[in-house]
Amino acid sequence: MSRYWSKVVSCLTPYVPGEQPKMDNLIKLNTNENPYPPSPKAIEAVRREADASLRLYPDPNADRLKSAIADFHGVQSNAVFVGNGSDEVLAHVFNALLKHDKPILFPDVTYSFYPVYAKLYGIEFETVPLDDNFSIDIKDYFRPNGGIIFPNPNAPTGCLLPLHEIEALAEKNRESVLVVDEAYIDFGGETAILLTQRYPNLLVIQTLSKSRSLAGLRVGFAVGHPDLIEALDRIKNSFNSYPLGRPAISGAVAAFEDKDYFEATRKKVMASRKKLMEGLDALGFSVLPSAANFVFARHPEWDAATLAAKLREERIIVRHFKQHRVDQFLRITVGTEEECGKLLDCLKTLCQ
Ligand SMILES: *Cc1c(COP(=O)(O)O)cnc(C)c1O
């Protein structure tokens, strides 16, 4: 601690992202990146931006990208907000839409960035326990609140809430904003984006980091009623007018236009997930039902932290959370067929 620090800095407990190791030859199944490269058209679009025009600022509103997202999802451009990764979009959402007098609600087991943002912006929160199956029960959220936020499917569990339950919650929770973080929706869920046209209290957030293999480009977005989007724009334009560079805007537009590649990649990931879940099940793991590009699994006899450490010795990294209720689980990103095969071979040796 330094005497030059502001009070707010001294009180922060920053989010700790999964490890990005500097060494090669690792099977990296710890941060839910897509094992396949981005669309070749997206890569080409990023390359095309590497010219003299980089001396110029990008479009502060990224209008081309907003249109591409609006077209893809069948909404108007003024219902779309874009940011530097959905983490930045989330930060603005906490500041613009979730900071009220009453505490906000999110699950006890969820994306661990939410409490970090809440503390950064001085927002009180209450955590709502998942049920015994590690699912969200929407009835637990039927009470006064300053806002509700959770991922769907949830992270790190992978469990999906069906669209009609999202709608029932939006219907019931008219006094505050319901934020659905759909980082993993393309791996088996149905997006709530079209519901935002009927529920002005519903905001849906997505990212290009997972299903579109562009974690390195940093692009995320939100879709909701233009009033919610205006609130986000007001914060964004009081913080950083140019969150997306020229390469990010162009690459993201091309990724949205290449629908065939997107479909093919997400189908490959879903097929590998099925095999991975079956393989883990055969080794005696209990695996939560997953609609994401990761699985959450525990072995009845083997300590999760020990397993993670042993896998690491074999150059395979997975994520373990030292957290109440889930400290016996491993979160394993769905890799390529080959990577999942190697993981299962390794676990077979370790768990016998
Ligand atoms: C990965 C992830 C994000 C962040 O995605 P970026 O767009 O890369 O910042 C947000 N929410 C959840 C639940 C995630 O898992």
Coordinates of C-alpha atoms and ligand atoms in Angstrom, one line a residue:
M1 CA 0.0 0.0 0.0
S2 CA 1.2 3.5 -0.8
R3 CA 0.3 6.8 0.7
Y4 CA -0.4 8.0 -2.8
W5 CA -3.2 5.6 -3.3
S6 CA -6.8 6.8 -3.2
K7 CA -9.2 5.2 -0.6
V8 CA -11.0 3.3 -3.3
V9 CA -7.8 1.6 -4.5
S10 CA -6.9 0.4 -1.0
C11 CA -10.3 -1.3 -0.6
L12 CA -10.2 -3.2 -3.9
T13 CA -9.8 -6.9 -4.3
P14 CA -9.3 -7.2 -8.1
Y15 CA -10.5 -10.1 -10.2
V16 CA -7.9 -12.8 -10.9
P17 CA -8.2 -14.1 -14.5
G18 CA -7.2 -17.7 -15.4
E19 CA -3.5 -18.1 -16.1
Q20 CA -2.2 -17.2 -19.6
P21 CA 1.1 -19.3 -19.4
K22 CA 4.1 -18.0 -21.4
M23 CA 5.2 -21.5 -22.3
D24 CA 4.3 -23.6 -25.4
N25 CA 3.2 -27.2 -25.7
L26 CA 0.5 -26.8 -23.1
I27 CA -3.1 -28.1 -23.4
K28 CA -4.9 -25.0 -22.3
L29 CA -8.3 -25.8 -21.0
N30 CA -8.5 -23.2 -18.2
T31 CA -10.1 -19.9 -19.7
N32 CA -12.8 -21.1 -22.0
E33 CA -11.2 -19.8 -25.2
N34 CA -12.3 -21.4 -28.4
P35 CA -9.9 -24.1 -29.6
Y36 CA -10.5 -23.2 -33.2
P37 CA -9.1 -20.0 -34.9
P38 CA -11.3 -17.1 -35.8
S39 CA -13.0 -16.9 -39.2
P40 CA -10.4 -16.5 -41.9
K41 CA -12.5 -13.5 -43.1
A42 CA -12.1 -11.9 -39.6
I43 CA -8.4 -12.4 -39.7
E44 CA -8.2 -10.9 -43.2
A45 CA -10.3 -7.9 -42.1
V46 CA -8.0 -7.2 -39.2
R47 CA -5.0 -7.4 -41.5
R48 CA -6.6 -5.0 -44.0
E49 CA -6.7 -2.4 -41.2
A50 CA -2.9 -2.5 -40.7
D51 CA -2.2 0.5 -42.9
A52 CA -1.7 4.3 -42.7
S53 CA -5.2 4.8 -41.6
L54 CA -4.2 3.7 -38.1
R55 CA -3.0 7.3 -37.6
L56 CA -6.7 8.2 -37.4
Y57 CA -9.0 7.6 -34.5
P58 CA -11.7 4.9 -35.1
D59 CA -15.4 5.7 -35.4
P60 CA -16.2 6.4 -31.7
N61 CA -19.7 4.8 -32.1
A62 CA -18.5 1.8 -34.2
D63 CA -21.6 2.2 -36.3
R64 CA -20.6 -0.5 -38.8
L65 CA -20.3 -3.0 -36.0
K66 CA -23.6 -2.0 -34.4
S67 CA -25.3 -2.5 -37.8
A68 CA -23.7 -5.9 -38.3
I69 CA -24.9 -7.0 -34.8
A70 CA -28.3 -5.5 -35.3
D71 CA -28.7 -7.3 -38.7
F72 CA -27.5 -10.6 -37.2
H73 CA -30.0 -10.5 -34.3
G74 CA -32.9 -8.7 -36.1
V75 CA -33.0 -5.6 -33.9
Q76 CA -32.5 -1.9 -34.5
S77 CA -29.0 -0.4 -34.3
N78 CA -30.1 2.0 -31.5
A79 CA -30.7 -1.1 -29.3
V80 CA -27.0 -2.1 -29.5
F81 CA -24.0 -1.0 -27.4
V82 CA -20.5 -2.2 -28.1
G83 CA -17.4 -2.2 -25.8
N84 CA -13.8 -3.4 -25.3
G85 CA -14.8 -7.0 -24.4
S86 CA -18.0 -7.8 -22.5
D87 CA -16.0 -7.2 -19.3
E88 CA -16.0 -3.5 -20.2
V89 CA -19.6 -3.6 -21.1
L90 CA -20.4 -5.2 -17.8
A91 CA -18.4 -2.5 -15.9
H92 CA -20.5 0.2 -17.6
V93 CA -23.7 -1.8 -16.9
F94 CA -22.9 -1.9 -13.1
N95 CA -22.2 1.8 -13.1
A96 CA -25.1 2.9 -15.3
L97 CA -27.9 0.5 -14.5
L98 CA -27.2 -1.4 -11.3
K99 CA -26.2 1.3 -8.9
H100 CA -29.3 2.1 -6.9
D101 CA -30.4 2.2 -3.3
K102 CA -31.3 -1.5 -3.0
P103 CA -28.8 -4.3 -3.2
I104 CA -28.4 -6.1 -6.5
L105 CA -28.9 -9.9 -6.7
F106 CA -26.7 -12.6 -8.3
P107 CA -26.1 -16.3 -7.6
D108 CA -23.7 -17.5 -4.9
V109 CA -21.8 -19.5 -7.6
T110 CA -21.3 -17.3 -10.6
Y111 CA -18.9 -15.2 -12.7
S112 CA -16.5 -13.9 -10.0
F113 CA -16.1 -10.5 -11.7
Y114 CA -19.6 -9.4 -10.5
P115 CA -18.6 -8.8 -6.9
V116 CA -15.5 -7.0 -8.1
Y117 CA -17.5 -4.5 -10.1
A118 CA -20.0 -4.1 -7.3
K119 CA -17.2 -3.2 -4.9
L120 CA -15.5 -0.9 -7.4
Y121 CA -18.7 1.1 -7.9
G122 CA -19.9 0.9 -4.3
I123 CA -22.9 -1.2 -5.1
E124 CA -24.4 -3.4 -2.4
F125 CA -25.2 -7.0 -3.4
E126 CA -26.8 -10.1 -2.0
T127 CA -25.9 -13.5 -3.3
V128 CA -28.7 -16.0 -3.9
P129 CA -27.8 -19.7 -3.4
L130 CA -28.1 -22.0 -6.5
D131 CA -30.4 -24.9 -5.7
D132 CA -29.1 -28.4 -4.9
N133 CA -28.7 -29.2 -8.6
F134 CA -26.6 -26.0 -9.0
S135 CA -29.4 -24.4 -11.0
I136 CA -30.9 -20.9 -10.7
D137 CA -34.5 -21.0 -9.3
I138 CA -36.1 -17.8 -10.5
K139 CA -38.5 -17.7 -7.6
D140 CA -35.6 -16.9 -5.4
Y141 CA -35.3 -13.6 -7.2
F142 CA -38.9 -12.5 -6.8
R143 CA -38.1 -9.8 -4.2
P144 CA -37.2 -6.1 -4.1
N145 CA -33.8 -5.5 -5.6
G146 CA -31.6 -2.9 -7.3
G147 CA -31.1 -5.2 -10.2
I148 CA -30.4 -8.8 -11.1
I149 CA -27.5 -10.2 -13.1
F150 CA -26.4 -13.7 -14.0
P151 CA -24.8 -15.5 -16.9
N152 CA -27.0 -17.8 -19.0
P153 CA -25.7 -20.5 -19.2
N154 CA -24.3 -19.8 -15.8
A155 CA -20.5 -19.9 -15.2
P156 CA -18.7 -21.9 -13.9
T157 CA -21.5 -24.4 -13.8
G158 CA -22.6 -24.4 -17.4
C159 CA -26.3 -24.9 -16.4
L160 CA -28.8 -23.3 -18.7
L161 CA -32.0 -21.5 -17.8
P162 CA -34.7 -22.0 -20.5
L163 CA -35.9 -18.9 -22.3
H164 CA -39.4 -19.0 -20.8
E165 CA -37.9 -18.7 -17.3
I166 CA -35.9 -15.6 -18.4
E167 CA -39.1 -14.2 -19.7
A168 CA -41.0 -15.0 -16.5
L169 CA -38.3 -13.3 -14.4
A170 CA -38.3 -10.2 -16.7
E171 CA -42.1 -10.1 -16.5
K172 CA -42.0 -10.2 -12.7
N173 CA -39.1 -7.9 -12.1
R174 CA -40.4 -4.7 -13.6
E175 CA -38.9 -2.3 -11.1
S176 CA -35.2 -2.9 -11.9
V177 CA -33.0 -4.1 -14.7
L178 CA -32.5 -7.8 -15.4
V179 CA -29.1 -8.4 -17.0
V180 CA -28.5 -11.7 -18.7
D181 CA -24.8 -12.3 -19.5
E182 CA -24.9 -14.6 -22.5
A183 CA -21.1 -15.2 -22.9
Y184 CA -21.8 -18.9 -23.7
I185 CA -25.3 -18.9 -25.2
D186 CA -24.2 -20.0 -28.7
F187 CA -23.1 -23.4 -27.4
G188 CA -26.6 -24.7 -26.8
G189 CA -29.0 -22.0 -25.4
E190 CA -31.5 -19.7 -27.0
T191 CA -30.7 -16.0 -26.8
A192 CA -33.1 -13.6 -24.9
I193 CA -32.2 -10.8 -27.3
L194 CA -35.6 -10.7 -29.0
L195 CA -37.3 -10.5 -25.6
T196 CA -35.6 -7.1 -25.1
Q197 CA -38.1 -5.7 -27.6
R198 CA -41.0 -6.5 -25.2
Y199 CA -39.2 -6.0 -21.9
P200 CA -37.6 -2.5 -21.5
N201 CA -36.1 -3.8 -18.2
L202 CA -34.1 -6.6 -19.9
L203 CA -30.5 -6.2 -21.1
V204 CA -28.6 -9.0 -22.8
I205 CA -24.8 -9.0 -23.0
Q206 CA -22.7 -11.1 -25.4
T207 CA -19.1 -11.4 -26.4
L208 CA -17.0 -12.4 -29.4
S209 CA -14.4 -14.0 -27.1
K210 CA -15.9 -17.5 -26.9
S211 CA -18.2 -18.7 -29.8
R212 CA -16.4 -16.4 -32.3
S213 CA -12.8 -17.2 -31.2
L214 CA -11.9 -13.6 -30.8
A215 CA -10.8 -13.3 -27.1
G216 CA -7.7 -11.5 -28.2
L217 CA -9.6 -8.8 -30.1
R218 CA -11.7 -7.6 -27.1
V219 CA -15.2 -7.1 -28.4
G220 CA -18.4 -7.4 -26.5
F221 CA -21.9 -5.9 -26.8
A222 CA -25.2 -5.4 -25.1
V223 CA -28.7 -5.4 -26.6
G224 CA -31.7 -3.7 -24.9
H225 CA -34.2 -0.9 -25.0
P226 CA -32.7 2.3 -26.4
D227 CA -33.1 4.0 -23.0
L228 CA -30.8 1.4 -21.4
I229 CA -28.4 1.8 -24.3
E230 CA -28.4 5.6 -23.9
A231 CA -27.4 5.2 -20.2
L232 CA -24.5 3.0 -21.3
D233 CA -23.5 5.6 -23.9
R234 CA -23.5 8.3 -21.4
I235 CA -21.1 6.4 -19.2
K236 CA -18.9 5.3 -22.1
N237 CA -18.6 8.9 -23.4
S238 CA -17.6 10.0 -19.9
F239 CA -14.9 7.3 -19.7
N240 CA -13.3 6.5 -23.1
S241 CA -14.8 7.6 -26.4
Y242 CA -12.9 5.1 -28.5
P243 CA -13.1 1.7 -26.8
L244 CA -12.7 -0.3 -30.0
G245 CA -9.8 0.2 -32.4
R246 CA -10.1 0.0 -36.2
P247 CA -8.9 -3.6 -36.4
A248 CA -11.4 -4.7 -33.7
I249 CA -14.3 -3.0 -35.5
S250 CA -13.5 -4.5 -38.8
G251 CA -12.6 -8.0 -37.5
A252 CA -15.8 -8.1 -35.5
V253 CA -18.0 -7.1 -38.5
A254 CA -16.4 -9.8 -40.6
A255 CA -16.9 -12.4 -37.9
F256 CA -20.6 -11.5 -37.8
E257 CA -20.9 -11.7 -41.6
D258 CA -19.3 -15.2 -41.7
K259 CA -22.3 -17.1 -40.5
D260 CA -21.2 -20.5 -42.0
Y261 CA -17.9 -20.5 -40.2
F262 CA -19.6 -19.6 -36.9
E263 CA -22.2 -22.4 -37.3
A264 CA -19.5 -25.0 -38.2
T265 CA -17.2 -24.0 -35.2
R266 CA -19.9 -24.0 -32.6
K267 CA -21.2 -27.4 -33.8
K268 CA -17.7 -28.9 -33.5
V269 CA -17.4 -27.6 -30.0
M270 CA -20.8 -29.0 -29.0
A271 CA -19.9 -32.4 -30.5
S272 CA -16.6 -32.5 -28.5
R273 CA -18.4 -31.4 -25.4
K274 CA -20.8 -34.4 -25.7
K275 CA -17.8 -36.8 -26.0
L276 CA -15.9 -35.2 -23.2
M277 CA -18.9 -35.4 -20.9
E278 CA -19.4 -39.1 -21.7
G279 CA -15.7 -39.8 -21.2
L280 CA -15.7 -38.1 -17.8
D281 CA -18.8 -39.9 -16.8
A282 CA -17.2 -43.2 -17.7
L283 CA -14.3 -42.3 -15.4
G284 CA -16.7 -41.9 -12.5
F285 CA -17.0 -38.1 -12.5
S286 CA -20.3 -36.4 -11.9
V287 CA -20.7 -33.8 -14.6
L288 CA -23.2 -31.0 -14.4
P289 CA -25.4 -30.6 -17.6
S290 CA -23.5 -28.1 -19.7
A291 CA -24.8 -25.7 -22.4
A292 CA -21.4 -24.0 -22.6
N293 CA -18.0 -24.6 -24.0
F294 CA -16.8 -26.0 -20.7
V295 CA -17.9 -28.7 -18.3
F296 CA -18.0 -28.6 -14.5
A297 CA -17.2 -32.0 -13.0
R298 CA -16.2 -33.6 -9.8
H299 CA -14.8 -37.0 -8.9
P300 CA -16.2 -38.7 -5.8
E301 CA -12.8 -39.9 -4.6
W302 CA -10.2 -37.6 -6.0
D303 CA -9.6 -34.1 -4.5
A304 CA -10.1 -31.5 -7.3
A305 CA -7.1 -29.3 -6.4
T306 CA -4.8 -32.4 -6.4
L307 CA -6.2 -33.5 -9.8
A308 CA -5.6 -30.0 -11.2
A309 CA -2.0 -30.0 -9.9
K310 CA -1.4 -33.5 -11.4
L311 CA -2.8 -32.6 -14.7
R312 CA -0.6 -29.5 -14.7
E313 CA 2.5 -31.8 -14.3
E314 CA 1.3 -33.5 -17.5
R315 CA 1.1 -30.0 -19.1
I316 CA -2.7 -29.8 -19.1
I317 CA -4.2 -26.8 -17.4
V318 CA -7.8 -26.7 -16.1
R319 CA -9.5 -24.3 -13.7
H320 CA -10.1 -25.0 -10.0
F321 CA -11.9 -22.5 -7.8
K322 CA -11.1 -22.5 -4.0
Q323 CA -14.7 -21.5 -3.3
H324 CA -17.4 -22.8 -0.9
R325 CA -19.7 -25.4 -2.5
V326 CA -17.6 -25.9 -5.7
D327 CA -14.1 -26.5 -4.4
Q328 CA -14.3 -30.2 -5.4
F329 CA -15.1 -29.3 -9.0
L330 CA -12.9 -28.8 -12.0
R331 CA -13.9 -26.5 -14.8
I332 CA -12.6 -27.9 -18.0
T333 CA -12.8 -26.0 -21.3
V334 CA -13.9 -28.0 -24.3
G335 CA -10.8 -28.3 -26.5
T336 CA -10.3 -29.9 -29.8
E337 CA -11.2 -33.7 -30.1
E338 CA -7.5 -34.4 -29.8
E339 CA -7.0 -32.2 -26.6
C340 CA -10.1 -33.7 -25.0
G341 CA -8.8 -37.2 -25.8
K342 CA -5.4 -36.5 -24.2
L343 CA -7.2 -35.1 -21.1
L344 CA -9.3 -38.2 -20.7
D345 CA -6.2 -40.5 -21.2
C346 CA -4.4 -38.6 -18.5
L347 CA -7.3 -38.7 -16.1
K348 CA -7.7 -42.4 -16.7
T349 CA -4.2 -42.9 -15.5
L350 CA -4.6 -40.5 -12.5
C351 CA -8.0 -41.8 -11.3
Q352 CA -7.4 -45.5 -11.3
Ligands
LIG1 C1 -15.6 -14.8 -20.7 C2 -16.8 -14.2 -19.9 C3 -17.0 -12.8 -20.0 C4 -16.0 -11.9 -20.6 O1 -15.8 -11.9 -21.9 P1 -14.9 -10.8 -22.6 O2 -15.8 -10.3 -23.7 O3 -13.7 -11.5 -23.1 O4 -14.5 -9.7 -21.7 C5 -18.1 -12.3 -19.5 N1 -19.0 -13.0 -18.7 C6 -18.7 -14.3 -18.6 C7 -19.7 -15.1 -17.7 C8 -17.6 -14.9 -19.2 O5 -17.4 -16.2 -18.9

